[in-house]
Short mmCIF file of C-alpha atoms in Angstrom, two decimals:
data_model
loop_
_atom_site.label_atom_id
_atom_site.label_comp_id
_atom_site.label_asym_id
_atom_site.label_seq_id
_atom_site.Cartn_x
_atom_site.Cartn_y
_atom_site.Cartn_z
CA UNK A 1 0.04 0.07 -0.04
CA UNK A 2 2.99 2.53 0.78
CA UNK A 3 4.12 2.10 -2.68
CA UNK A 4 1.00 3.18 -4.27
CA UNK A 5 1.40 6.55 -2.54
CA UNK A 6 3.47 8.29 -4.94
CA UNK A 7 1.13 6.80 -7.92
CA UNK A 8 -1.95 8.34 -6.02
CA UNK A 9 0.06 11.67 -5.33
CA UNK A 10 1.14 11.98 -9.20
CA UNK A 11 -2.60 11.05 -9.98
CA UNK A 12 -4.01 14.27 -7.73
CA UNK A 13 -1.32 16.27 -9.32
CA UNK A 14 -2.43 15.46 -12.79
CA UNK A 15 -5.97 16.21 -11.89
CA UNK A 16 -4.88 19.40 -10.19
CA UNK A 17 -3.13 20.49 -13.13
CA UNK A 18 -5.86 19.67 -15.54
CA UNK A 19 -8.50 21.68 -13.25
CA UNK A 20 -5.94 24.54 -13.26
CA UNK A 21 -5.51 24.43 -17.22
CA UNK A 22 -9.36 24.25 -17.38
CA UNK A 23 -9.98 27.54 -15.18
CA UNK A 24 -6.96 29.22 -17.22
CA UNK A 25 -8.87 28.60 -20.55
CA UNK A 26 -12.04 29.40 -18.81
CA UNK A 27 -10.73 32.74 -17.86
CA UNK A 28 -9.15 33.21 -21.34
CA UNK A 29 -12.65 32.83 -22.72
CA UNK A 30 -13.92 35.24 -20.44
CA UNK A 31 -11.33 37.98 -21.00
CA UNK A 32 -11.78 37.33 -24.93
CA UNK A 33 -15.77 37.76 -24.54
CA UNK A 34 -14.97 40.79 -22.23
CA UNK A 35 -12.77 42.29 -25.06
CA UNK A 36 -15.64 41.53 -27.65
CA UNK A 37 -18.07 43.46 -25.36
CA UNK A 38 -15.43 46.46 -25.21
CA UNK A 39 -15.62 46.58 -28.91
CA UNK A 40 -19.35 47.23 -28.77
CA UNK A 41 -18.87 50.26 -26.51
CA UNK A 42 -15.80 51.47 -27.96
CA UNK A 43 -17.16 54.74 -29.39
CA UNK A 44 -18.11 55.97 -26.05
CA UNK A 45 -15.25 54.45 -24.05
CA UNK A 46 -13.37 57.88 -23.70
CA UNK A 47 -13.28 60.38 -21.14
CA UNK A 48 -14.59 63.35 -23.44
CA UNK A 49 -17.78 61.78 -24.46
CA UNK A 50 -21.10 60.58 -22.59
CA UNK A 51 -21.35 57.10 -22.88
CA UNK A 52 -22.91 54.07 -21.07
CA UNK A 53 -22.99 51.97 -17.89
CA UNK A 54 -23.22 48.11 -18.40
CA UNK A 55 -24.29 45.16 -16.32
CA UNK A 56 -24.38 41.72 -17.43
CA UNK A 57 -25.95 39.12 -15.25
CA UNK A 58 -26.07 35.36 -15.68
CA UNK A 59 -27.69 33.37 -12.50
CA UNK A 60 -28.16 36.44 -10.21
CA UNK A 61 -24.78 37.74 -10.43
CA UNK A 62 -22.91 40.07 -12.68
CA UNK A 63 -20.52 38.03 -14.97
CA UNK A 64 -19.20 41.42 -16.26
CA UNK A 65 -19.92 45.01 -15.45
CA UNK A 66 -18.18 48.47 -16.79
CA UNK A 67 -18.65 52.10 -17.30
CA UNK A 68 -18.06 53.85 -20.65
CA UNK A 69 -17.71 57.31 -21.08
CA UNK A 70 -18.16 60.22 -18.81
CA UNK A 71 -21.07 60.75 -16.11
CA UNK A 72 -20.15 64.67 -16.33
CA UNK A 73 -18.13 66.28 -19.06
CA UNK A 74 -18.28 69.54 -16.87
CA UNK A 75 -16.82 67.99 -13.65
CA UNK A 76 -14.78 65.17 -15.65
CA UNK A 77 -16.41 62.38 -13.62
CA UNK A 78 -16.34 58.56 -15.42
CA UNK A 79 -19.58 56.55 -15.33
CA UNK A 80 -19.72 53.30 -13.36
CA UNK A 81 -22.09 50.71 -12.76
CA UNK A 82 -22.88 52.97 -9.34
CA UNK A 83 -23.85 56.02 -11.54
CA UNK A 84 -27.45 57.12 -10.94
CA UNK A 85 -29.21 57.59 -13.82
CA UNK A 86 -32.78 58.81 -14.96
CA UNK A 87 -34.44 55.69 -16.18
CA UNK A 88 -37.29 57.16 -18.64
CA UNK A 89 -39.89 54.32 -19.23
CA UNK A 90 -37.99 51.59 -17.65
CA UNK A 91 -39.80 53.33 -14.44
CA UNK A 92 -43.17 51.84 -15.68
CA UNK A 93 -42.48 48.27 -14.24
CA UNK A 94 -41.84 49.98 -10.76
CA UNK A 95 -45.32 51.99 -11.12
CA UNK A 96 -46.82 48.49 -12.04
CA UNK A 97 -45.36 46.72 -9.31
CA UNK A 98 -46.43 49.53 -6.67
CA UNK A 99 -50.25 49.15 -7.95
CA UNK A 100 -50.02 45.70 -7.87
CA UNK A 101 -48.49 45.63 -3.94
CA UNK A 102 -51.15 48.24 -3.15
CA UNK A 103 -53.79 45.94 -4.59
CA UNK A 104 -52.57 42.99 -2.57
CA UNK A 105 -52.83 45.45 0.50
CA UNK A 106 -56.65 45.94 0.09
CA UNK A 107 -55.95 49.54 -1.28
CA UNK A 108 -57.64 49.11 -4.78
CA UNK A 109 -58.24 46.61 -7.72
CA UNK A 110 -56.67 46.28 -11.29
CA UNK A 111 -60.44 46.23 -12.41
CA UNK A 112 -61.44 49.57 -10.93
CA UNK A 113 -62.64 52.22 -12.96
CA UNK A 114 -60.00 55.10 -12.85
CA UNK A 115 -62.67 57.56 -11.75
CA UNK A 116 -63.24 56.08 -8.78
CA UNK A 117 -59.96 57.76 -7.71
CA UNK A 118 -59.59 60.70 -10.50
CA UNK A 119 -63.03 61.93 -11.02
CA UNK A 120 -61.36 64.76 -13.10
CA UNK A 121 -61.24 62.35 -15.80
CA UNK A 122 -64.23 62.80 -18.04
CA UNK A 123 -66.68 59.84 -18.56
CA UNK A 124 -66.23 58.66 -22.00
CA UNK A 125 -69.24 56.07 -21.95
CA UNK A 126 -67.44 53.05 -21.02
CA UNK A 127 -65.64 52.18 -17.77
CA UNK A 128 -61.76 52.51 -18.35
CA UNK A 129 -59.95 50.04 -15.52
CA UNK A 130 -56.44 50.19 -13.99
CA UNK A 131 -55.79 46.81 -15.96
CA UNK A 132 -56.48 48.13 -19.29
CA UNK A 133 -54.38 51.43 -18.51
CA UNK A 134 -51.49 49.21 -17.31
CA UNK A 135 -51.58 47.39 -20.63
CA UNK A 136 -51.95 50.44 -22.48
CA UNK A 137 -55.37 49.50 -24.08
CA UNK A 138 -57.16 52.49 -22.27
CA UNK A 139 -57.51 54.84 -25.45
CA UNK A 140 -55.64 57.83 -23.18
CA UNK A 141 -54.16 60.56 -25.19
CA UNK A 142 -50.39 60.68 -24.74
CA UNK A 143 -50.01 63.44 -21.70
CA UNK A 144 -46.34 64.22 -22.96
CA UNK A 145 -47.40 64.80 -26.43
CA UNK A 146 -50.59 66.76 -25.31
CA UNK A 147 -48.22 68.88 -23.25
CA UNK A 148 -45.77 69.72 -26.29
CA UNK A 149 -48.71 70.23 -28.62
CA UNK A 150 -50.10 72.96 -26.09
CA UNK A 151 -47.16 74.75 -26.98
CA UNK A 152 -45.38 73.86 -23.73
CA UNK A 153 -41.83 73.50 -23.01
CA UNK A 154 -41.12 70.13 -21.77
CA UNK A 155 -38.28 71.02 -19.18
CA UNK A 156 -41.43 73.13 -17.33
CA UNK A 157 -42.21 71.99 -14.11
CA UNK A 158 -45.38 69.76 -14.03
CA UNK A 159 -47.76 70.23 -10.95
CA UNK A 160 -50.24 67.10 -10.77
CA UNK A 161 -53.22 69.35 -10.66
CA UNK A 162 -52.05 71.25 -13.95
CA UNK A 163 -51.86 67.89 -15.88
CA UNK A 164 -55.03 66.76 -14.69
CA UNK A 165 -56.75 69.91 -15.86
CA UNK A 166 -55.19 69.08 -19.27
CA UNK A 167 -56.68 65.35 -19.22
CA UNK A 168 -60.03 66.86 -17.98
CA UNK A 169 -60.38 69.04 -20.78
CA UNK A 170 -59.81 66.37 -23.74
CA UNK A 171 -63.26 65.38 -25.19
CA UNK A 172 -62.41 62.11 -26.47
CA UNK A 173 -60.12 59.02 -26.68
CA UNK A 174 -57.96 57.60 -29.42
CA UNK A 175 -60.31 54.52 -29.48
CA UNK A 176 -62.76 52.44 -27.55
CA UNK A 177 -61.10 51.21 -24.40
CA UNK A 178 -59.57 47.54 -25.26
CA UNK A 179 -59.99 47.61 -28.72
CA UNK A 180 -56.07 48.65 -29.32
CA UNK A 181 -52.74 48.79 -28.01
CA UNK A 182 -51.36 52.44 -28.16
CA UNK A 183 -48.33 53.33 -25.66
CA UNK A 184 -49.51 56.50 -23.67
CA UNK A 185 -47.87 57.77 -20.72
CA UNK A 186 -51.08 59.12 -19.32
CA UNK A 187 -51.93 55.63 -18.15
CA UNK A 188 -48.85 55.40 -15.84
CA UNK A 189 -48.63 59.16 -14.97
CA UNK A 190 -52.42 58.41 -13.77
CA UNK A 191 -51.05 55.30 -11.75
CA UNK A 192 -48.99 57.62 -9.36
CA UNK A 193 -52.12 59.66 -8.69
CA UNK A 194 -54.16 56.35 -7.90
CA UNK A 195 -51.27 55.39 -5.56
CA UNK A 196 -51.41 58.76 -3.63
CA UNK A 197 -55.15 58.85 -3.14
CA UNK A 198 -55.63 55.12 -2.70
CA UNK A 199 -53.03 54.55 0.07
CA UNK A 200 -52.47 58.24 1.04
CA UNK A 201 -48.82 57.98 0.05
CA UNK A 202 -47.07 59.52 -2.67
CA UNK A 203 -45.59 57.20 -5.52
CA UNK A 204 -42.05 57.73 -4.27
CA UNK A 205 -42.77 56.93 -0.49
CA UNK A 206 -45.08 53.87 -1.21
CA UNK A 207 -42.19 52.50 -3.79
CA UNK A 208 -39.48 52.97 -1.25
CA UNK A 209 -41.04 51.48 1.72
CA UNK A 210 -42.43 48.46 -0.53
CA UNK A 211 -39.76 47.76 -3.29
CA UNK A 212 -36.54 49.80 -2.78
CA UNK A 213 -35.92 49.23 1.00
CA UNK A 214 -37.17 45.48 1.06
CA UNK A 215 -34.72 44.77 -1.96
CA UNK A 216 -31.67 46.95 -0.73
CA UNK A 217 -31.89 49.23 -3.72
CA UNK A 218 -30.24 52.12 -1.77
CA UNK A 219 -29.79 54.19 -4.66
CA UNK A 220 -33.08 54.03 -6.27
CA UNK A 221 -35.84 56.36 -5.86
CA UNK A 222 -38.73 58.24 -7.88
CA UNK A 223 -37.69 61.79 -8.41
CA UNK A 224 -40.78 63.84 -7.84
CA UNK A 225 -39.12 66.78 -5.67
CA UNK A 226 -36.55 68.67 -7.97
CA UNK A 227 -34.71 70.03 -5.12
CA UNK A 228 -33.54 66.59 -3.88
CA UNK A 229 -29.83 66.24 -3.80
CA UNK A 230 -29.17 62.76 -5.90
CA UNK A 231 -25.45 61.70 -4.91
CA UNK A 232 -23.78 60.04 -7.95
CA UNK A 233 -26.30 61.68 -10.31
CA UNK A 234 -25.69 61.44 -14.11
CA UNK A 235 -25.98 64.41 -16.77
CA UNK A 236 -27.25 63.82 -19.89
CA UNK A 237 -26.19 65.03 -23.40
CA UNK A 238 -26.95 65.39 -27.15
CA UNK A 239 -24.51 65.99 -30.16
CA UNK A 240 -23.93 69.68 -30.47
CA UNK A 241 -24.01 70.49 -34.63
CA UNK A 242 -20.44 71.12 -35.61
CA UNK A 243 -19.16 68.93 -33.09
CA UNK A 244 -18.80 68.41 -29.30
CA UNK A 245 -21.83 67.91 -27.10
CA UNK A 246 -24.69 70.01 -25.36
CA UNK A 247 -26.72 69.64 -22.23
CA UNK A 248 -29.54 67.53 -22.65
CA UNK A 249 -31.41 67.03 -19.37
CA UNK A 250 -33.55 69.19 -16.89
CA UNK A 251 -33.80 69.04 -12.87
CA UNK A 252 -37.06 70.76 -13.24
CA UNK A 253 -38.85 67.58 -14.84
CA UNK A 254 -40.22 65.84 -11.57
CA UNK A 255 -43.30 63.96 -13.17
CA UNK A 256 -43.26 60.43 -12.01
CA UNK A 257 -45.33 57.16 -12.87
CA UNK A 258 -44.48 56.55 -16.56
CA UNK A 259 -41.01 57.92 -15.72
CA UNK A 260 -39.10 59.56 -12.96
CA UNK A 261 -37.19 56.72 -11.44
CA UNK A 262 -33.35 57.12 -10.52
CA UNK A 263 -31.39 53.97 -10.39
CA UNK A 264 -28.25 52.34 -11.25
CA UNK A 265 -26.74 49.10 -12.67
CA UNK A 266 -25.91 47.86 -9.28
CA UNK A 267 -29.37 48.38 -7.90
CA UNK A 268 -30.91 47.03 -10.86
CA UNK A 269 -29.20 43.62 -10.29
CA UNK A 270 -31.30 43.38 -6.87
CA UNK A 271 -34.47 44.36 -9.16
CA UNK A 272 -33.70 41.72 -11.68
CA UNK A 273 -33.06 39.00 -9.38
CA UNK A 274 -36.56 39.58 -7.78
CA UNK A 275 -37.97 38.05 -10.71
CA UNK A 276 -36.68 34.64 -9.84
CA UNK A 277 -36.99 34.92 -6.24
CA UNK A 278 -39.71 37.49 -5.21
CA UNK A 279 -39.37 39.02 -1.75
CA UNK A 280 -41.87 41.24 -2.34
CA UNK A 281 -45.83 41.40 -1.32
CA UNK A 282 -48.19 38.34 -0.84
CA UNK A 283 -46.99 36.23 -3.97
CA UNK A 284 -49.01 37.72 -6.74
CA UNK A 285 -46.50 40.06 -7.78
CA UNK A 286 -44.69 38.13 -10.46
CA UNK A 287 -47.75 36.69 -12.02
CA UNK A 288 -49.80 39.92 -12.36
CA UNK A 289 -46.59 41.67 -14.00
CA UNK A 290 -45.96 38.86 -16.66
CA UNK A 291 -49.32 38.31 -17.80
CA UNK A 292 -49.82 39.99 -21.19
CA UNK A 293 -52.75 42.08 -22.14
CA UNK A 294 -55.70 40.83 -24.16
CA UNK A 295 -57.92 43.20 -26.68
CA UNK A 296 -61.78 43.25 -27.00
CA UNK A 297 -61.23 40.82 -29.72
CA UNK A 298 -59.09 38.27 -27.53
CA UNK A 299 -55.80 39.10 -29.22
CA UNK A 300 -52.83 39.04 -26.94
CA UNK A 301 -50.79 41.90 -27.05
CA UNK A 302 -47.00 41.73 -25.97
CA UNK A 303 -47.69 44.21 -23.25
CA UNK A 304 -47.75 42.74 -19.82
CA UNK A 305 -47.56 45.36 -16.87
CA UNK A 306 -44.69 47.72 -17.44
CA UNK A 307 -42.89 44.74 -19.59
CA UNK A 308 -42.72 43.75 -23.19
CA UNK A 309 -42.93 40.02 -23.47
CA UNK A 310 -41.47 38.74 -26.65
CA UNK A 311 -39.16 36.57 -28.55
CA UNK A 312 -35.51 37.43 -30.12
CA UNK A 313 -33.96 34.73 -32.32
CA UNK A 314 -36.36 32.24 -30.80
CA UNK A 315 -35.53 32.99 -27.20
CA UNK A 316 -38.22 34.56 -24.67
CA UNK A 317 -37.25 38.13 -23.48
CA UNK A 318 -38.83 40.16 -21.16
CA UNK A 319 -37.54 43.90 -21.62
CA UNK A 320 -38.51 47.52 -21.43
CA UNK A 321 -36.57 50.60 -22.56
CA UNK A 322 -36.80 54.25 -21.75
CA UNK A 323 -35.94 57.71 -23.40
CA UNK A 324 -36.43 61.28 -21.91
CA UNK A 325 -34.07 64.12 -22.57
CA UNK A 326 -30.55 62.81 -23.55
CA UNK A 327 -31.09 59.73 -21.22
CA UNK A 328 -31.53 56.00 -23.20
CA UNK A 329 -31.93 53.22 -21.01
CA UNK A 330 -32.84 49.23 -21.37
CA UNK A 331 -33.27 46.42 -19.22
CA UNK A 332 -33.78 43.11 -20.69
CA UNK A 333 -33.93 39.50 -19.13
CA UNK A 334 -34.00 35.99 -20.84
CA UNK A 335 -35.78 34.32 -18.31
CA UNK A 336 -34.97 30.66 -19.50
CA UNK A 337 -31.24 31.38 -19.49
CA UNK A 338 -31.49 33.42 -16.11
CA UNK A 339 -29.37 35.79 -18.37
CA UNK A 340 -29.84 39.78 -18.32
CA UNK A 341 -28.36 42.84 -19.69
CA UNK A 342 -28.94 46.28 -17.83
CA UNK A 343 -27.56 49.13 -20.46
CA UNK A 344 -27.77 52.87 -19.15
CA UNK A 345 -26.70 55.34 -21.26
CA UNK A 346 -26.67 59.40 -21.27
CA UNK A 347 -26.33 60.52 -24.90
CA UNK A 348 -29.38 60.76 -26.69
CA UNK A 349 -28.09 59.11 -29.89
CA UNK A 350 -27.15 55.99 -28.12
CA UNK A 351 -29.68 52.94 -28.74
CA UNK A 352 -29.04 50.89 -25.37
CA UNK A 353 -31.63 48.37 -26.82
CA UNK A 354 -29.48 47.60 -29.60
CA UNK A 355 -26.56 47.51 -27.79
CA UNK A 356 -27.87 45.28 -25.32
CA UNK A 357 -29.01 42.68 -28.24
CA UNK A 358 -25.44 43.07 -29.34
CA UNK A 359 -24.37 41.64 -25.98
CA UNK A 360 -26.77 38.92 -25.75
CA UNK A 361 -25.56 37.98 -29.22
CA UNK A 362 -22.27 37.18 -27.82
CA UNK A 363 -23.31 35.77 -24.48
CA UNK A 364 -26.29 33.48 -25.79
CA UNK A 365 -24.68 32.80 -29.01
CA UNK A 366 -24.86 28.75 -28.83
CA UNK A 367 -28.46 29.09 -27.83
CA UNK A 368 -30.06 31.77 -30.30
CA UNK A 369 -31.47 30.75 -33.46
CA UNK A 370 -29.34 32.15 -36.42
CA UNK A 371 -30.58 35.16 -38.56
CA UNK A 372 -31.86 33.81 -41.76
CA UNK A 373 -29.06 35.00 -44.57
CA UNK A 374 -30.29 37.73 -46.26
CA UNK A 375 -31.17 37.62 -49.98
CA UNK A 376 -28.54 38.86 -52.67
CA UNK A 377 -28.67 42.56 -53.20
CA UNK A 378 -28.25 41.66 -56.81
CA UNK A 379 -31.37 39.87 -56.78
CA UNK A 380 -33.68 42.61 -55.30
CA UNK A 381 -34.40 45.93 -56.83
CA UNK A 382 -35.80 48.20 -53.79
CA UNK A 383 -36.29 50.92 -56.10
CA UNK A 384 -39.86 50.71 -57.08
CA UNK A 385 -40.82 50.92 -53.19
CA UNK A 386 -39.00 54.21 -52.72
CA UNK A 387 -41.14 56.91 -52.19
CA UNK A 388 -43.71 58.54 -49.73
CA UNK A 389 -46.10 56.37 -47.50
CA UNK A 390 -49.09 57.31 -45.63
CA UNK A 391 -51.13 55.92 -42.66
CA UNK A 392 -54.70 56.30 -43.39
CA UNK A 393 -55.95 56.42 -39.83
CA UNK A 394 -52.87 58.33 -37.99
CA UNK A 395 -51.91 60.26 -41.09
CA UNK A 396 -48.67 59.83 -40.51
CA UNK A 397 -46.52 60.03 -43.29
CA UNK A 398 -42.96 58.69 -43.94
CA UNK A 399 -40.12 58.55 -46.89
CA UNK A 400 -38.77 55.58 -47.87
CA UNK A 401 -35.49 55.49 -49.84
CA UNK A 402 -33.44 52.93 -51.79
CA UNK A 403 -29.92 52.53 -51.00
CA UNK A 404 -27.23 50.06 -51.94
CA UNK A 405 -29.84 47.59 -52.43
CA UNK A 406 -31.58 48.52 -48.85
CA UNK A 407 -34.58 50.19 -47.69
CA UNK A 408 -33.73 53.20 -45.60
CA UNK A 409 -36.28 55.24 -43.54
CA UNK A 410 -37.60 55.62 -40.22
CA UNK A 411 -34.14 56.23 -38.91
CA UNK A 412 -33.19 52.34 -39.77
CA UNK A 413 -31.71 50.46 -42.67
CA UNK A 414 -33.90 47.27 -44.02
CA UNK A 415 -31.96 44.86 -45.62
CA UNK A 416 -33.62 42.35 -48.23
CA UNK A 417 -34.96 39.08 -46.89
CA UNK A 418 -36.73 38.39 -50.39
CA UNK A 419 -37.80 40.54 -53.18
CA UNK A 420 -40.68 42.14 -51.17
CA UNK A 421 -39.73 41.66 -47.66
CA UNK A 422 -36.85 44.04 -45.59
CA UNK A 423 -35.72 43.54 -41.98
CA UNK A 424 -33.79 45.36 -39.55
CA UNK A 425 -32.07 44.09 -36.29
CA UNK A 426 -33.60 43.58 -34.16
CA UNK A 427 -37.16 43.22 -34.50
CA UNK A 428 -38.34 45.40 -37.30
CA UNK A 429 -39.49 44.68 -40.64
CA UNK A 430 -41.20 46.12 -43.70
CA UNK A 431 -43.31 43.84 -46.06
CA UNK A 432 -44.57 45.47 -49.62
CA UNK A 433 -47.44 44.20 -51.59
CA UNK A 434 -49.18 45.40 -54.68
CA UNK A 435 -52.84 46.48 -54.50
CA UNK A 436 -55.15 46.07 -57.66
CA UNK A 437 -55.22 49.43 -58.44
CA UNK A 438 -51.49 49.53 -59.03
CA UNK A 439 -50.72 51.05 -55.85
CA UNK A 440 -47.98 49.84 -53.05
CA UNK A 441 -48.82 49.04 -49.63
CA UNK A 442 -46.06 48.75 -46.78
CA UNK A 443 -46.97 46.96 -43.69
CA UNK A 444 -44.33 48.00 -40.62
CA UNK A 445 -44.11 45.60 -37.91
CA UNK A 446 -41.89 46.42 -34.81
CA UNK A 447 -41.36 43.77 -31.99
CA UNK A 448 -43.08 45.99 -29.40
CA UNK A 449 -46.05 47.17 -31.38
CA UNK A 450 -48.88 46.30 -33.61
CA UNK A 451 -48.44 46.27 -37.47
CA UNK A 452 -48.67 49.81 -39.15
CA UNK A 453 -49.99 49.50 -42.69
CA UNK A 454 -49.12 52.45 -45.00
CA UNK A 455 -49.95 53.32 -48.75
CA UNK A 456 -47.56 54.86 -51.33
CA UNK A 457 -48.59 58.43 -52.36
CA UNK A 458 -47.17 61.14 -54.29
CA UNK A 459 -47.41 64.40 -52.58
CA UNK A 460 -49.46 67.09 -53.99
CA UNK A 461 -47.76 70.51 -54.68
CA UNK A 462 -50.09 73.22 -53.60
CA UNK A 463 -49.31 77.01 -55.09
CA UNK A 464 -49.16 80.05 -52.93
CA UNK A 465 -52.55 80.81 -53.66
CA UNK A 466 -53.92 77.36 -52.54
CA UNK A 467 -51.61 77.48 -49.47
CA UNK A 468 -53.33 81.01 -48.59
CA UNK A 469 -56.71 79.35 -48.03
CA UNK A 470 -55.15 77.59 -44.67
CA UNK A 471 -53.82 80.79 -43.52
CA UNK A 472 -55.13 82.28 -40.25
CA UNK A 473 -55.45 81.41 -36.44
CA UNK A 474 -57.02 78.21 -35.01
CA UNK A 475 -57.60 77.36 -31.46
CA UNK A 476 -58.15 74.54 -29.44
CA UNK A 477 -60.31 74.25 -26.29
CA UNK A 478 -58.87 71.13 -25.45
CA UNK A 479 -55.24 72.27 -25.41
CA UNK A 480 -55.99 75.74 -24.70
CA UNK A 481 -53.77 76.75 -27.61
CA UNK A 482 -53.48 78.73 -30.78
CA UNK A 483 -51.97 77.57 -33.85
CA UNK A 484 -50.82 80.27 -36.38
CA UNK A 485 -50.84 79.39 -39.98
CA UNK A 486 -48.92 81.58 -42.33
CA UNK A 487 -47.45 81.34 -46.28
CA UNK A 488 -43.86 82.28 -46.15
CA UNK A 489 -41.56 81.60 -49.16
CA UNK A 490 -44.01 79.50 -50.98
CA UNK A 491 -44.46 77.13 -47.98
CA UNK A 492 -47.20 76.83 -45.31
CA UNK A 493 -45.57 77.45 -41.61
CA UNK A 494 -47.04 76.89 -38.13
CA UNK A 495 -46.27 78.65 -35.01
CA UNK A 496 -47.10 77.94 -31.57
CA UNK A 497 -46.45 79.99 -28.82
CA UNK A 498 -42.60 79.85 -27.48
CA UNK A 499 -41.79 77.37 -30.62
CA UNK A 500 -40.09 78.81 -33.12
CA UNK A 501 -42.21 78.54 -37.02
CA UNK A 502 -41.98 75.24 -38.72
CA UNK A 503 -42.45 74.48 -42.41
CA UNK A 504 -45.12 72.11 -42.91
CA UNK A 505 -44.89 69.66 -45.90
CA UNK A 506 -47.96 68.73 -48.20
CA UNK A 507 -48.93 65.25 -48.34
CA UNK A 508 -52.57 65.12 -49.94
CA UNK A 509 -55.03 67.70 -50.50
CA UNK A 510 -55.61 69.32 -47.12
CA UNK A 511 -53.30 67.65 -45.40
CA UNK A 512 -49.70 68.63 -44.13
CA UNK A 513 -47.13 67.21 -42.05
CA UNK A 514 -44.84 69.01 -39.55
CA UNK A 515 -40.98 67.96 -39.50
CA UNK A 516 -41.80 66.14 -36.10
CA UNK A 517 -44.20 64.06 -37.08
CA UNK A 518 -47.61 65.99 -36.61
CA UNK A 519 -50.47 65.79 -38.98
CA UNK A 520 -52.88 68.62 -39.81
CA UNK A 521 -55.96 67.60 -41.59
CA UNK A 522 -58.02 70.76 -42.52
CA UNK A 523 -61.60 70.41 -42.50
CA UNK A 524 -63.94 72.48 -45.25
CA UNK A 525 -68.02 73.47 -44.99
CA UNK A 526 -70.08 72.54 -47.98
CA UNK A 527 -69.27 75.53 -50.07
CA UNK A 528 -65.58 74.89 -49.82
CA UNK A 529 -64.33 77.12 -47.05
CA UNK A 530 -62.05 76.14 -44.59
CA UNK A 531 -63.40 76.17 -41.38
CA UNK A 532 -60.84 74.19 -39.01
CA UNK A 533 -58.17 71.41 -38.76
CA UNK A 534 -57.88 67.88 -36.90
CA UNK A 535 -54.71 67.15 -35.45
CA UNK A 536 -52.90 63.87 -35.31
CA UNK A 537 -49.37 63.17 -33.64
CA UNK A 538 -48.68 59.28 -33.13
CA UNK A 539 -49.89 59.08 -29.68
CA UNK A 540 -52.68 61.54 -30.12
CA UNK A 541 -55.45 61.48 -32.38
CA UNK A 542 -57.91 63.60 -33.90
CA UNK A 543 -57.72 67.04 -31.85
CA UNK A 544 -59.94 69.71 -33.42
CA UNK A 545 -59.08 73.15 -34.22
CA UNK A 546 -61.74 75.97 -34.71
CA UNK A 547 -60.48 78.52 -37.22
CA UNK A 548 -60.62 82.04 -35.93
CA UNK A 549 -62.93 84.27 -37.87
CA UNK A 550 -61.08 87.33 -39.25
#
């Protein structure tokens, strides 16, 4: 037996050596992977540029986290995973969680009518439940869009009573509650009002007591007091024409519910972990938050409660992103892989959703379904599809162009999948088909929204005499705003309050588009005189302006 001892020692040495080699190989693979991640963020990884803070999570722990770029160009402070960002619409999942927890505590029901708590909201003939609002199927016009369309500066302070007054003047919904999904910040702003009135506590206090403190999120809060000092707070920026950056954030903006959360990569690790091991409430939170909405026609939508639930390259993914001022944020979770990406940026032109998918592509490479190979550009001629397209319901219009075999538009390049289908990564696609009348129809699908149908059209070219028919003042009682139309240099212009006059481009007869996507559709009486106009702006439909008599 004593003679076997050297053999045993040798065997253990071989095993230990093999284990050390395996560890070293794994470390090298991880280092190589981290270098590839760093390459994704290389454009931001410099001290004189805004950038991003990144967290990559597997099985409840960070496998990589890093800051790229500056948290403050003025102070020369670098971004880190502890930096505190304005989270934008990523806040909605925390607002939704607060509502669910308040329901567990008996303060409210998700199936209550909003007017039970906010009687200032007009009656539109059918109840609008909190649940429909949380799923964005309420039909409410978007409060941020209304504020902008009223000619107000979005950086102004937003007292709750002022916003409720604006909502109380809305004479109609965008659609019958439950008929459609249309994202609207009104839904979640009103949730903050509901929480305050149902529980007797502002959303900031309720979330602190029921979410942040129990989870140990010590650097997270709802920013509803513009005088509060926030250690580690990140500034935000946008590119300045000609080079460099300009400041793009506001300390005055303290509306919460749809946004307003301040948090960090480090804190969001704790929130992400709670989706696997819930520490909050009485046990209904995760099921409620991850139940997708259903329309009146029985169709299931991707939006749950503050979360989009979809698939990416074959894998289920739960995600939400946010954008306000120069802040851009994404929290993305692949639940079956227990893998998440947190990407928080302070530059208006950054795209953390796309960056997060690129990071996921690296770490989940072996589990993701490969993207189908694009069609050969030589076999596809996109030129016939180039031109202007218009949605007949929203009146929104977009220009698509052909470039190097691709379709370019909507801020995206779509590559050919076949002769009539073009795709962008991730999740966006355009399908073209020819109508019997010879026209072309384009159907745009985006991962987190319903398909939108556009018809190709040729813009009209009205004369200066034609444009003069629209000149004058128009007023809206819903917005308490006056719009002034004038003809200048052969173009129709629009001026509202503090905003600089903008040039309107003609689409079809009596219909014009603004540079920011607002459509003005003029009305005529029986003799053909222009009497008013209807305004359409994406998340706001059909606001009527009456022409002021000269």
